[in-house]
Amino acid sequence: MMTRVFRKCNLKCPDVTCFLIAGLLVGPYALGRLHIEGLGFPTMEDVGKVSILSDVALGFIAFDIGNEFRLSHLKETGRTATVIGIIQAVVAALLVDAALIALYFILGPEKLPLPVAITLGAIASATAPAATLMVVRQYKAKGPVTDLLLPIVALDDAVGLMVFAVSFGIAQALKGGELNVISIIVNPLLEILTSLLLGALMGVLMTELEKLFFSNHNRLSMTIAFVTMTIALSSLHFSFGDLKISFSSLLVCMMLGTMFCNLSQFSPDIMSRTEKWTSPLYAVFFVLSGAQLELGVFRYPSIILIGVVYILMRCIGKYAGAFGSAAMMGCSSTVRKYLGITLFPQAGVALGMVVTAQSLGESEGAMIRNIILFSVMIYELAGPMLTRIALTAAGEITPVEPEKQTRERFAHK
């Protein structure tokens, strides 16, 4: 209904933005304040009670993105996407670090502790795959920018984990701890490797099991069950002293999708069927994401100031990193101009890093959480619109929407 409201008002918002605003309306700061059971979420804890829907949706989003890693496609864009993916993430992290460290000297350690500034720089490297995929899918974007965008967004998870681990280790040392090689290098590498191994194993197993069925309806049912089971398995974690073995559900499900699309002859048909099944699940994901946006951060002027600097410098870093690396790889002027803009959205992966950052201390953890919540709110509301504008300017979104074409065809009949 929100998409219809925005369309009637001639506001060309992507569906993602409409879902997020719907979430704000049913969240604790709007309908939730009425405290009427069944009408909105009265508290953030109530939103958290249905977080399993978000976890499942994010797993399917990652599985969907994994299908972009077909070997035939990677032969053309794999090397370019890898180089751009690494450089834009690192440049964004370094620029945010530099700006916030400068702000640390201006505001003082009471307003912005140095460990907080360094941790925020690391979080800046992450990009949200969900919003990007939804915009690409809604408008059926096709072209060189889109071809590079989805693999880069997928790679961002692995690059972001490494950048965050190194920076967060330094932040912990500044807080009074010691630099720990295991926590800075070994554990993040283990998480990436074990995630890829688990995803690959589940992908091979799913491909073999689907050969037992003769109906794509049954294969679809098994695919849905298998992805859900993989999401559950990726929540496992093991500790052996300082050595920790854990999994990134995004990387696991991306690898599952990658193996499936390259090994199974049924993958094109199954993926087209899965897309129809997951559409309402993705809508629920973004509505819940909107309900979780914390409007209370506007009470703190210092948080807003730091948040604005973080947002601006991250956007500059993403754009400059993508522009420079795309030029270095010999990409077209269209790719150089518009790719960076499509990398602005940020949400799930960044919020996951915030949970880890809580171990810095109560005050530092709360500050990081509020700043990232503020930036995520801005990114999630404006990011999908900027992605749509950039892809349209790049000529990869057709001016006439498919829905309008359908109405015209029926009117002609």
mmCIF file of C-alpha atoms in Angstrom:
data_model
loop_
_atom_site.group_PDB
_atom_site.id
_atom_site.type_symbol
_atom_site.label_atom_id
_atom_site.label_comp_id
_atom_site.label_asym_id
_atom_site.label_seq_id
_atom_site.Cartn_x
_atom_site.Cartn_y
_atom_site.Cartn_z
ATOM 1 C CA MET A 1 0.000 0.000 0.000
ATOM 2 C CA MET A 2 2.880 2.372 0.705
ATOM 3 C CA THR A 3 4.183 1.879 -2.844
ATOM 4 C CA ARG A 4 0.743 2.960 -4.165
ATOM 5 C CA VAL A 5 0.707 6.037 -1.891
ATOM 6 C CA PHE A 6 4.111 7.162 -3.157
ATOM 7 C CA ARG A 7 3.133 6.495 -6.762
ATOM 8 C CA LYS A 8 -0.051 8.565 -6.408
ATOM 9 C CA CYS A 9 2.099 11.411 -5.084
ATOM 10 C CA ASN A 10 4.364 11.074 -8.160
ATOM 11 C CA LEU A 11 7.334 10.235 -5.914
ATOM 12 C CA LYS A 12 9.568 7.796 -7.788
ATOM 13 C CA CYS A 13 10.747 5.881 -4.738
ATOM 14 C CA PRO A 14 11.966 2.289 -5.046
ATOM 15 C CA ASP A 15 9.805 -0.268 -3.263
ATOM 16 C CA VAL A 16 12.592 -0.745 -0.687
ATOM 17 C CA THR A 17 12.208 2.846 0.540
ATOM 18 C CA CYS A 18 8.421 2.472 0.725
ATOM 19 C CA PHE A 19 8.777 -0.714 2.796
ATOM 20 C CA LEU A 20 11.218 1.013 5.165
ATOM 21 C CA ILE A 21 8.806 3.912 5.706
ATOM 22 C CA ALA A 22 5.997 1.406 6.315
ATOM 23 C CA GLY A 23 8.257 -0.123 8.959
ATOM 24 C CA LEU A 24 8.778 3.258 10.599
ATOM 25 C CA LEU A 25 4.994 3.655 10.792
ATOM 26 C CA VAL A 26 4.451 0.317 12.535
ATOM 27 C CA GLY A 27 7.519 0.789 14.730
ATOM 28 C CA PRO A 28 7.857 1.987 18.346
ATOM 29 C CA TYR A 29 7.935 5.676 17.311
ATOM 30 C CA ALA A 30 4.570 5.717 15.499
ATOM 31 C CA LEU A 31 1.726 3.168 15.764
ATOM 32 C CA GLY A 32 3.657 1.300 18.434
ATOM 33 C CA ARG A 33 3.179 4.253 20.800
ATOM 34 C CA LEU A 34 -0.557 3.522 20.883
ATOM 35 C CA HIS A 35 0.193 0.235 22.690
ATOM 36 C CA ILE A 36 -2.666 -1.544 20.924
ATOM 37 C CA GLU A 37 -1.919 -5.252 20.708
ATOM 38 C CA GLY A 38 -1.481 -6.368 17.099
ATOM 39 C CA LEU A 39 -1.124 -2.796 15.798
ATOM 40 C CA GLY A 40 2.551 -1.973 15.497
ATOM 41 C CA PHE A 41 5.537 -2.800 17.723
ATOM 42 C CA PRO A 42 5.440 -1.025 21.126
ATOM 43 C CA THR A 43 9.169 -1.632 21.820
ATOM 44 C CA MET A 44 12.362 -2.621 20.003
ATOM 45 C CA GLU A 45 12.269 -5.891 21.962
ATOM 46 C CA ASP A 46 8.955 -6.699 20.276
ATOM 47 C CA VAL A 47 10.574 -6.184 16.865
ATOM 48 C CA GLY A 48 13.388 -8.487 17.953
ATOM 49 C CA LYS A 49 10.940 -11.298 18.688
ATOM 50 C CA VAL A 50 10.324 -11.758 14.952
ATOM 51 C CA SER A 51 13.968 -11.252 13.937
ATOM 52 C CA ILE A 52 14.076 -14.836 12.630
ATOM 53 C CA LEU A 53 12.146 -13.573 9.582
ATOM 54 C CA SER A 54 14.912 -11.055 8.897
ATOM 55 C CA ASP A 55 17.594 -13.728 9.308
ATOM 56 C CA VAL A 56 15.861 -16.061 6.844
ATOM 57 C CA ALA A 57 15.225 -13.253 4.344
ATOM 58 C CA LEU A 58 18.865 -12.121 4.483
ATOM 59 C CA GLY A 59 19.976 -15.703 3.853
ATOM 60 C CA PHE A 60 17.795 -15.934 0.742
ATOM 61 C CA ILE A 61 19.091 -12.545 -0.425
ATOM 62 C CA ALA A 62 22.663 -13.854 -0.104
ATOM 63 C CA PHE A 63 21.669 -17.085 -1.900
ATOM 64 C CA ASP A 64 20.200 -14.956 -4.697
ATOM 65 C CA ILE A 65 23.381 -12.877 -5.016
ATOM 66 C CA GLY A 66 25.469 -16.082 -5.082
ATOM 67 C CA ASN A 67 23.806 -16.904 -8.387
ATOM 68 C CA GLU A 68 25.621 -13.923 -9.907
ATOM 69 C CA PHE A 69 28.896 -15.867 -9.616
ATOM 70 C CA ARG A 70 28.420 -18.078 -12.638
ATOM 71 C CA LEU A 71 31.800 -19.115 -14.038
ATOM 72 C CA SER A 72 30.862 -17.969 -17.538
ATOM 73 C CA HIS A 73 30.087 -14.523 -16.126
ATOM 74 C CA LEU A 74 33.117 -14.368 -13.810
ATOM 75 C CA LYS A 75 35.485 -14.913 -16.723
ATOM 76 C CA GLU A 76 34.417 -11.478 -17.977
ATOM 77 C CA THR A 77 34.018 -9.490 -14.743
ATOM 78 C CA GLY A 78 35.631 -11.525 -11.934
ATOM 79 C CA ARG A 79 39.065 -9.861 -11.834
ATOM 80 C CA THR A 80 37.658 -6.348 -12.271
ATOM 81 C CA ALA A 81 34.990 -6.858 -9.588
ATOM 82 C CA THR A 82 37.579 -8.233 -7.133
ATOM 83 C CA VAL A 83 39.972 -5.307 -7.562
ATOM 84 C CA ILE A 84 37.223 -2.676 -7.338
ATOM 85 C CA GLY A 85 35.580 -4.476 -4.394
ATOM 86 C CA ILE A 86 38.770 -4.467 -2.319
ATOM 87 C CA ILE A 87 39.936 -0.944 -3.182
ATOM 88 C CA GLN A 88 36.598 0.852 -2.636
ATOM 89 C CA ALA A 89 36.143 -0.847 0.771
ATOM 90 C CA VAL A 90 39.655 0.033 1.964
ATOM 91 C CA VAL A 91 39.488 3.631 0.674
ATOM 92 C CA ALA A 92 36.150 4.203 2.438
ATOM 93 C CA ALA A 93 37.565 2.845 5.710
ATOM 94 C CA LEU A 94 40.736 4.975 5.483
ATOM 95 C CA LEU A 95 38.879 8.201 4.655
ATOM 96 C CA VAL A 96 36.397 7.754 7.514
ATOM 97 C CA ASP A 97 39.295 6.929 9.859
ATOM 98 C CA ALA A 98 41.198 10.078 8.812
ATOM 99 C CA ALA A 99 38.144 12.352 9.175
ATOM 100 C CA LEU A 100 37.070 10.957 12.550
ATOM 101 C CA ILE A 101 40.603 10.988 13.976
ATOM 102 C CA ALA A 102 40.790 14.674 12.984
ATOM 103 C CA LEU A 103 37.402 15.180 14.682
ATOM 104 C CA TYR A 104 38.809 13.412 17.769
ATOM 105 C CA PHE A 105 41.474 16.127 18.096
ATOM 106 C CA ILE A 106 38.826 18.844 17.634
ATOM 107 C CA LEU A 107 36.126 17.501 19.984
ATOM 108 C CA GLY A 108 38.363 15.753 22.488
ATOM 109 C CA PRO A 109 38.342 12.189 23.854
ATOM 110 C CA GLU A 110 35.198 12.803 25.941
ATOM 111 C CA LYS A 111 33.053 13.447 22.857
ATOM 112 C CA LEU A 112 34.779 11.006 20.493
ATOM 113 C CA PRO A 113 37.224 8.422 21.946
ATOM 114 C CA LEU A 114 39.984 7.343 19.550
ATOM 115 C CA PRO A 115 39.018 3.601 19.650
ATOM 116 C CA VAL A 116 35.496 4.585 18.581
ATOM 117 C CA ALA A 117 36.833 6.613 15.622
ATOM 118 C CA ILE A 118 38.992 3.708 14.405
ATOM 119 C CA THR A 119 36.169 1.168 14.803
ATOM 120 C CA LEU A 120 33.736 3.361 12.863
ATOM 121 C CA GLY A 121 36.243 3.590 10.022
ATOM 122 C CA ALA A 122 36.297 -0.205 9.773
ATOM 123 C CA ILE A 123 32.500 -0.465 9.750
ATOM 124 C CA ALA A 124 32.427 2.033 6.858
ATOM 125 C CA SER A 125 33.808 -0.615 4.505
ATOM 126 C CA ALA A 126 30.569 -2.680 4.561
ATOM 127 C CA THR A 127 27.791 -2.322 1.962
ATOM 128 C CA ALA A 128 24.191 -3.602 2.211
ATOM 129 C CA PRO A 129 23.479 -6.322 -0.366
ATOM 130 C CA ALA A 130 19.733 -6.484 0.345
ATOM 131 C CA ALA A 131 18.711 -2.983 -0.751
ATOM 132 C CA THR A 132 20.939 -3.137 -3.835
ATOM 133 C CA LEU A 133 19.541 -6.494 -4.963
ATOM 134 C CA MET A 134 15.941 -5.337 -4.466
ATOM 135 C CA VAL A 135 16.431 -2.216 -6.605
ATOM 136 C CA VAL A 136 18.139 -4.230 -9.360
ATOM 137 C CA ARG A 137 15.365 -6.821 -9.279
ATOM 138 C CA GLN A 138 12.466 -4.331 -9.149
ATOM 139 C CA TYR A 139 13.656 -2.324 -12.152
ATOM 140 C CA LYS A 140 15.224 -5.299 -13.984
ATOM 141 C CA ALA A 141 18.474 -3.361 -14.354
ATOM 142 C CA LYS A 142 20.911 -4.718 -16.939
ATOM 143 C CA GLY A 143 24.257 -3.416 -18.121
ATOM 144 C CA PRO A 144 27.965 -3.107 -17.249
ATOM 145 C CA VAL A 145 27.354 -1.252 -13.946
ATOM 146 C CA THR A 146 24.882 -3.893 -12.731
ATOM 147 C CA ASP A 147 27.172 -6.719 -13.896
ATOM 148 C CA LEU A 148 29.932 -5.392 -11.634
ATOM 149 C CA LEU A 149 27.710 -4.153 -8.808
ATOM 150 C CA LEU A 150 26.309 -7.472 -7.537
ATOM 151 C CA PRO A 151 29.666 -9.344 -7.359
ATOM 152 C CA ILE A 152 31.272 -6.318 -5.642
ATOM 153 C CA VAL A 153 28.489 -6.139 -3.050
ATOM 154 C CA ALA A 154 28.959 -9.860 -2.412
ATOM 155 C CA LEU A 155 32.745 -9.486 -1.994
ATOM 156 C CA ASP A 156 32.212 -6.597 0.411
ATOM 157 C CA ASP A 157 31.234 -9.006 3.191
ATOM 158 C CA ALA A 158 34.578 -10.826 3.127
ATOM 159 C CA VAL A 159 36.638 -7.625 2.689
ATOM 160 C CA GLY A 160 34.643 -5.847 5.412
ATOM 161 C CA LEU A 161 35.253 -8.691 7.885
ATOM 162 C CA MET A 162 39.013 -8.469 7.395
ATOM 163 C CA VAL A 163 39.167 -4.655 7.587
ATOM 164 C CA PHE A 164 36.962 -4.657 10.680
ATOM 165 C CA ALA A 165 39.011 -7.346 12.438
ATOM 166 C CA VAL A 166 42.303 -5.482 11.962
ATOM 167 C CA SER A 167 40.916 -2.058 12.934
ATOM 168 C CA PHE A 168 38.937 -3.403 15.886
ATOM 169 C CA GLY A 169 42.034 -5.194 17.179
ATOM 170 C CA ILE A 170 43.924 -1.876 17.099
ATOM 171 C CA ALA A 171 40.988 -0.146 18.848
ATOM 172 C CA GLN A 172 41.002 -2.762 21.612
ATOM 173 C CA ALA A 173 44.773 -2.304 22.076
ATOM 174 C CA LEU A 174 44.287 1.476 22.400
ATOM 175 C CA LYS A 175 41.569 0.841 24.984
ATOM 176 C CA GLY A 176 44.079 -0.935 27.201
ATOM 177 C CA GLY A 177 44.366 -4.418 25.786
ATOM 178 C CA GLU A 178 47.093 -6.036 23.707
ATOM 179 C CA LEU A 179 47.397 -6.613 19.988
ATOM 180 C CA ASN A 180 46.377 -10.226 19.451
ATOM 181 C CA VAL A 181 47.427 -11.820 16.168
ATOM 182 C CA ILE A 182 44.856 -14.601 16.563
ATOM 183 C CA SER A 183 41.888 -12.222 16.956
ATOM 184 C CA ILE A 184 43.119 -9.751 14.318
ATOM 185 C CA ILE A 185 44.167 -12.121 11.528
ATOM 186 C CA VAL A 186 43.565 -15.806 12.281
ATOM 187 C CA ASN A 187 39.929 -15.699 13.482
ATOM 188 C CA PRO A 188 38.638 -13.482 10.619
ATOM 189 C CA LEU A 189 40.431 -15.654 8.038
ATOM 190 C CA LEU A 190 38.987 -18.759 9.680
ATOM 191 C CA GLU A 191 35.489 -17.262 9.574
ATOM 192 C CA ILE A 192 35.806 -16.540 5.848
ATOM 193 C CA LEU A 193 37.296 -19.955 5.015
ATOM 194 C CA THR A 194 34.887 -21.995 7.156
ATOM 195 C CA SER A 195 31.927 -20.023 5.753
ATOM 196 C CA LEU A 196 33.014 -20.747 2.184
ATOM 197 C CA LEU A 197 33.633 -24.421 2.996
ATOM 198 C CA LEU A 198 30.241 -24.867 4.688
ATOM 199 C CA GLY A 199 28.476 -23.106 1.805
ATOM 200 C CA ALA A 200 30.340 -25.222 -0.778
ATOM 201 C CA LEU A 201 29.551 -28.473 1.069
ATOM 202 C CA MET A 202 25.860 -27.613 1.365
ATOM 203 C CA GLY A 203 25.786 -26.535 -2.292
ATOM 204 C CA VAL A 204 27.197 -29.856 -3.512
ATOM 205 C CA LEU A 205 24.817 -31.797 -1.239
ATOM 206 C CA MET A 206 21.775 -29.817 -2.389
ATOM 207 C CA THR A 207 22.696 -30.277 -6.050
ATOM 208 C CA GLU A 208 23.020 -34.056 -5.626
ATOM 209 C CA LEU A 209 19.765 -34.391 -3.673
ATOM 210 C CA GLU A 210 17.793 -32.443 -6.277
ATOM 211 C CA LYS A 211 18.649 -35.116 -8.841
ATOM 212 C CA LEU A 212 16.347 -37.480 -6.883
ATOM 213 C CA PHE A 213 13.278 -35.428 -7.843
ATOM 214 C CA PHE A 214 11.458 -35.287 -11.180
ATOM 215 C CA SER A 215 9.317 -32.201 -10.530
ATOM 216 C CA ASN A 216 10.608 -28.644 -10.213
ATOM 217 C CA HIS A 217 7.820 -28.018 -7.691
ATOM 218 C CA ASN A 218 9.442 -30.570 -5.381
ATOM 219 C CA ARG A 219 12.903 -29.220 -6.160
ATOM 220 C CA LEU A 220 11.708 -25.734 -5.188
ATOM 221 C CA SER A 221 10.340 -27.034 -1.872
ATOM 222 C CA MET A 222 13.650 -28.736 -1.136
ATOM 223 C CA THR A 223 15.639 -25.642 -2.134
ATOM 224 C CA ILE A 224 13.664 -23.463 0.286
ATOM 225 C CA ALA A 225 14.104 -26.009 3.088
ATOM 226 C CA PHE A 226 17.818 -26.424 2.302
ATOM 227 C CA VAL A 227 18.578 -22.677 2.306
ATOM 228 C CA THR A 228 16.714 -22.312 5.616
ATOM 229 C CA MET A 229 18.692 -25.203 7.121
ATOM 230 C CA THR A 230 21.947 -23.650 5.893
ATOM 231 C CA ILE A 231 21.032 -20.361 7.598
ATOM 232 C CA ALA A 232 20.468 -22.283 10.842
ATOM 233 C CA LEU A 233 23.813 -24.133 10.556
ATOM 234 C CA SER A 234 25.671 -20.860 9.979
ATOM 235 C CA SER A 235 24.661 -19.690 13.473
ATOM 236 C CA LEU A 236 26.901 -22.367 15.044
ATOM 237 C CA HIS A 237 30.160 -21.305 16.670
ATOM 238 C CA PHE A 238 32.987 -23.074 18.483
ATOM 239 C CA SER A 239 35.812 -21.836 20.747
ATOM 240 C CA PHE A 240 39.209 -23.396 21.425
ATOM 241 C CA GLY A 241 40.926 -20.918 23.733
ATOM 242 C CA ASP A 242 41.559 -17.726 21.729
ATOM 243 C CA LEU A 243 40.760 -19.574 18.519
ATOM 244 C CA LYS A 244 37.134 -19.089 17.451
ATOM 245 C CA ILE A 245 35.344 -20.853 14.613
ATOM 246 C CA SER A 246 32.191 -19.097 13.466
ATOM 247 C CA PHE A 247 30.325 -18.516 10.216
ATOM 248 C CA SER A 248 29.006 -15.519 8.299
ATOM 249 C CA SER A 249 25.495 -16.447 7.163
ATOM 250 C CA LEU A 250 25.867 -14.060 4.224
ATOM 251 C CA LEU A 251 29.052 -15.725 2.972
ATOM 252 C CA VAL A 252 27.700 -19.231 3.605
ATOM 253 C CA CYS A 253 24.486 -18.602 1.655
ATOM 254 C CA MET A 254 26.334 -16.763 -1.131
ATOM 255 C CA MET A 255 28.614 -19.762 -1.558
ATOM 256 C CA LEU A 256 25.584 -22.076 -1.480
ATOM 257 C CA GLY A 257 24.022 -20.076 -4.331
ATOM 258 C CA THR A 258 27.315 -20.003 -6.253
ATOM 259 C CA MET A 259 27.769 -23.774 -6.087
ATOM 260 C CA PHE A 260 24.134 -24.396 -6.969
ATOM 261 C CA CYS A 261 24.116 -22.162 -10.055
ATOM 262 C CA ASN A 262 27.356 -23.678 -11.383
ATOM 263 C CA LEU A 263 26.629 -27.350 -10.645
ATOM 264 C CA SER A 264 22.881 -27.777 -11.148
ATOM 265 C CA GLN A 265 21.214 -27.869 -14.544
ATOM 266 C CA PHE A 266 17.929 -27.011 -12.815
ATOM 267 C CA SER A 267 19.202 -23.750 -11.278
ATOM 268 C CA PRO A 268 17.788 -21.277 -13.869
ATOM 269 C CA ASP A 269 14.225 -22.576 -13.466
ATOM 270 C CA ILE A 270 14.482 -23.033 -9.681
ATOM 271 C CA MET A 271 15.864 -19.511 -9.203
ATOM 272 C CA SER A 272 13.040 -17.950 -11.236
ATOM 273 C CA ARG A 273 10.534 -19.826 -9.062
ATOM 274 C CA THR A 274 12.377 -18.914 -5.850
ATOM 275 C CA GLU A 275 12.252 -15.219 -6.801
ATOM 276 C CA LYS A 276 8.447 -15.310 -6.828
ATOM 277 C CA TRP A 277 8.316 -17.128 -3.475
ATOM 278 C CA THR A 278 10.747 -14.789 -1.717
ATOM 279 C CA SER A 279 9.241 -11.453 -2.826
ATOM 280 C CA PRO A 280 6.856 -11.161 0.165
ATOM 281 C CA LEU A 281 9.638 -12.368 2.489
ATOM 282 C CA TYR A 282 11.900 -9.551 1.277
ATOM 283 C CA ALA A 283 9.081 -7.052 1.829
ATOM 284 C CA VAL A 284 8.778 -8.269 5.443
ATOM 285 C CA PHE A 285 12.562 -7.951 5.833
ATOM 286 C CA PHE A 286 12.572 -4.263 4.894
ATOM 287 C CA VAL A 287 9.454 -3.471 6.917
ATOM 288 C CA LEU A 288 11.139 -4.974 9.993
ATOM 289 C CA SER A 289 14.337 -3.077 9.125
ATOM 290 C CA GLY A 290 12.309 0.150 9.084
ATOM 291 C CA ALA A 291 10.706 -0.712 12.436
ATOM 292 C CA GLN A 292 14.198 -1.145 13.931
ATOM 293 C CA LEU A 293 15.414 2.317 12.877
ATOM 294 C CA GLU A 294 16.212 4.198 16.066
ATOM 295 C CA LEU A 295 14.796 7.743 15.857
ATOM 296 C CA GLY A 296 15.883 8.437 19.436
ATOM 297 C CA VAL A 297 19.448 9.180 18.265
ATOM 298 C CA PHE A 298 18.276 12.644 17.163
ATOM 299 C CA ARG A 299 18.353 13.643 20.863
ATOM 300 C CA TYR A 300 22.185 13.801 20.808
ATOM 301 C CA PRO A 301 23.753 16.700 18.810
ATOM 302 C CA SER A 302 27.265 15.212 19.040
ATOM 303 C CA ILE A 303 26.013 11.901 17.620
ATOM 304 C CA ILE A 304 24.393 13.742 14.715
ATOM 305 C CA LEU A 305 27.623 15.675 14.004
ATOM 306 C CA ILE A 306 29.801 12.554 14.063
ATOM 307 C CA GLY A 307 27.154 10.675 12.069
ATOM 308 C CA VAL A 308 27.062 13.347 9.356
ATOM 309 C CA VAL A 309 30.869 13.286 9.033
ATOM 310 C CA TYR A 310 30.785 9.483 8.908
ATOM 311 C CA ILE A 311 28.093 9.464 6.189
ATOM 312 C CA LEU A 312 29.760 12.101 4.000
ATOM 313 C CA MET A 313 33.278 10.670 4.229
ATOM 314 C CA ARG A 314 32.073 7.105 3.640
ATOM 315 C CA CYS A 315 30.185 8.203 0.519
ATOM 316 C CA ILE A 316 33.233 10.092 -0.745
ATOM 317 C CA GLY A 317 35.429 7.065 -0.025
ATOM 318 C CA LYS A 318 33.080 4.627 -1.779
ATOM 319 C CA TYR A 319 32.747 6.887 -4.814
ATOM 320 C CA ALA A 320 36.443 7.802 -5.075
ATOM 321 C CA GLY A 321 37.562 4.210 -4.473
ATOM 322 C CA ALA A 322 35.175 2.839 -7.099
ATOM 323 C CA PHE A 323 35.987 5.619 -9.599
ATOM 324 C CA GLY A 324 39.759 5.262 -9.267
ATOM 325 C CA SER A 325 39.857 1.468 -9.304
ATOM 326 C CA ALA A 326 37.395 1.306 -12.229
ATOM 327 C CA ALA A 327 39.634 3.693 -14.184
ATOM 328 C CA MET A 328 42.661 1.581 -13.277
ATOM 329 C CA MET A 329 40.897 -1.540 -14.613
ATOM 330 C CA GLY A 330 39.992 0.219 -17.882
ATOM 331 C CA CYS A 331 36.226 0.364 -17.277
ATOM 332 C CA SER A 332 33.997 2.663 -19.323
ATOM 333 C CA SER A 333 33.227 6.228 -18.262
ATOM 334 C CA THR A 334 29.665 5.173 -17.382
ATOM 335 C CA VAL A 335 30.920 2.569 -14.909
ATOM 336 C CA ARG A 336 33.406 5.042 -13.406
ATOM 337 C CA LYS A 337 30.733 7.720 -12.937
ATOM 338 C CA TYR A 338 27.886 5.681 -11.494
ATOM 339 C CA LEU A 339 29.217 2.520 -9.828
ATOM 340 C CA GLY A 340 30.309 4.276 -6.624
ATOM 341 C CA ILE A 341 26.845 5.773 -6.027
ATOM 342 C CA THR A 342 25.251 2.322 -6.047
ATOM 343 C CA LEU A 343 27.545 1.247 -3.168
ATOM 344 C CA PHE A 344 26.196 3.798 -0.659
ATOM 345 C CA PRO A 345 23.497 1.649 1.087
ATOM 346 C CA GLN A 346 24.556 0.151 4.422
ATOM 347 C CA ALA A 347 22.650 -1.963 6.948
ATOM 348 C CA GLY A 348 22.819 -5.625 8.034
ATOM 349 C CA VAL A 349 26.580 -6.349 7.919
ATOM 350 C CA ALA A 350 27.370 -3.024 9.632
ATOM 351 C CA LEU A 351 24.872 -3.743 12.414
ATOM 352 C CA GLY A 352 26.474 -7.153 12.884
ATOM 353 C CA MET A 353 29.844 -5.434 13.377
ATOM 354 C CA VAL A 354 28.222 -3.125 15.944
ATOM 355 C CA VAL A 355 27.338 -6.158 18.085
ATOM 356 C CA THR A 356 31.033 -7.135 18.181
ATOM 357 C CA ALA A 357 32.037 -3.521 18.919
ATOM 358 C CA GLN A 358 30.020 -3.592 22.174
ATOM 359 C CA SER A 359 32.985 -5.348 23.809
ATOM 360 C CA LEU A 360 34.975 -2.078 23.673
ATOM 361 C CA GLY A 361 33.049 -0.880 26.725
ATOM 362 C CA GLU A 362 29.577 0.241 27.668
ATOM 363 C CA SER A 363 29.945 3.939 26.746
ATOM 364 C CA GLU A 364 32.048 3.322 23.618
ATOM 365 C CA GLY A 365 29.735 0.533 22.443
ATOM 366 C CA ALA A 366 26.646 2.697 22.942
ATOM 367 C CA MET A 367 28.244 5.564 20.988
ATOM 368 C CA ILE A 368 29.177 3.307 18.053
ATOM 369 C CA ARG A 369 25.689 1.790 18.053
ATOM 370 C CA ASN A 370 23.929 5.185 17.999
ATOM 371 C CA ILE A 371 26.154 6.605 15.251
ATOM 372 C CA ILE A 372 25.691 3.535 13.028
ATOM 373 C CA LEU A 373 21.934 3.478 13.690
ATOM 374 C CA PHE A 374 21.745 7.132 12.635
ATOM 375 C CA SER A 375 23.772 6.510 9.468
ATOM 376 C CA VAL A 376 21.873 3.312 8.603
ATOM 377 C CA MET A 377 18.593 5.226 8.811
ATOM 378 C CA ILE A 378 19.886 7.813 6.323
ATOM 379 C CA TYR A 379 21.522 5.227 4.063
ATOM 380 C CA GLU A 380 18.524 2.899 4.000
ATOM 381 C CA LEU A 381 16.045 5.660 3.170
ATOM 382 C CA ALA A 382 18.199 7.541 0.640
ATOM 383 C CA GLY A 383 20.486 4.747 -0.632
ATOM 384 C CA PRO A 384 17.928 2.810 -2.725
ATOM 385 C CA MET A 385 16.728 6.048 -4.351
ATOM 386 C CA LEU A 386 20.313 7.016 -5.231
ATOM 387 C CA THR A 387 20.925 3.507 -6.619
ATOM 388 C CA ARG A 388 17.845 3.833 -8.833
ATOM 389 C CA ILE A 389 18.902 7.299 -10.027
ATOM 390 C CA ALA A 390 22.451 6.113 -10.786
ATOM 391 C CA LEU A 391 21.330 3.018 -12.704
ATOM 392 C CA THR A 392 18.787 5.089 -14.650
ATOM 393 C CA ALA A 393 21.452 7.670 -15.542
ATOM 394 C CA ALA A 394 23.740 4.815 -16.614
ATOM 395 C CA GLY A 395 21.002 3.669 -19.020
ATOM 396 C CA GLU A 396 20.494 0.322 -17.268
ATOM 397 C CA ILE A 397 16.893 0.897 -16.148
ATOM 398 C CA THR A 398 14.258 1.253 -18.859
ATOM 399 C CA PRO A 399 12.235 4.496 -18.539
ATOM 400 C CA VAL A 400 8.890 2.660 -18.854
ATOM 401 C CA GLU A 401 8.132 0.471 -15.836
ATOM 402 C CA PRO A 402 7.030 -3.125 -16.545
ATOM 403 C CA GLU A 403 3.805 -2.512 -14.594
ATOM 404 C CA LYS A 404 2.886 0.362 -16.897
ATOM 405 C CA GLN A 405 3.644 -1.742 -19.961
ATOM 406 C CA THR A 406 1.308 -4.454 -18.665
ATOM 407 C CA ARG A 407 -1.529 -1.940 -18.124
ATOM 408 C CA GLU A 408 -1.060 -0.551 -21.640
ATOM 409 C CA ARG A 409 -1.086 -4.047 -23.186
ATOM 410 C CA PHE A 410 -4.339 -4.953 -21.434
ATOM 411 C CA ALA A 411 -5.881 -1.587 -22.393
ATOM 412 C CA HIS A 412 -4.965 -2.242 -26.039
ATOM 413 C CA LYS A 413 -6.639 -5.668 -25.929
#
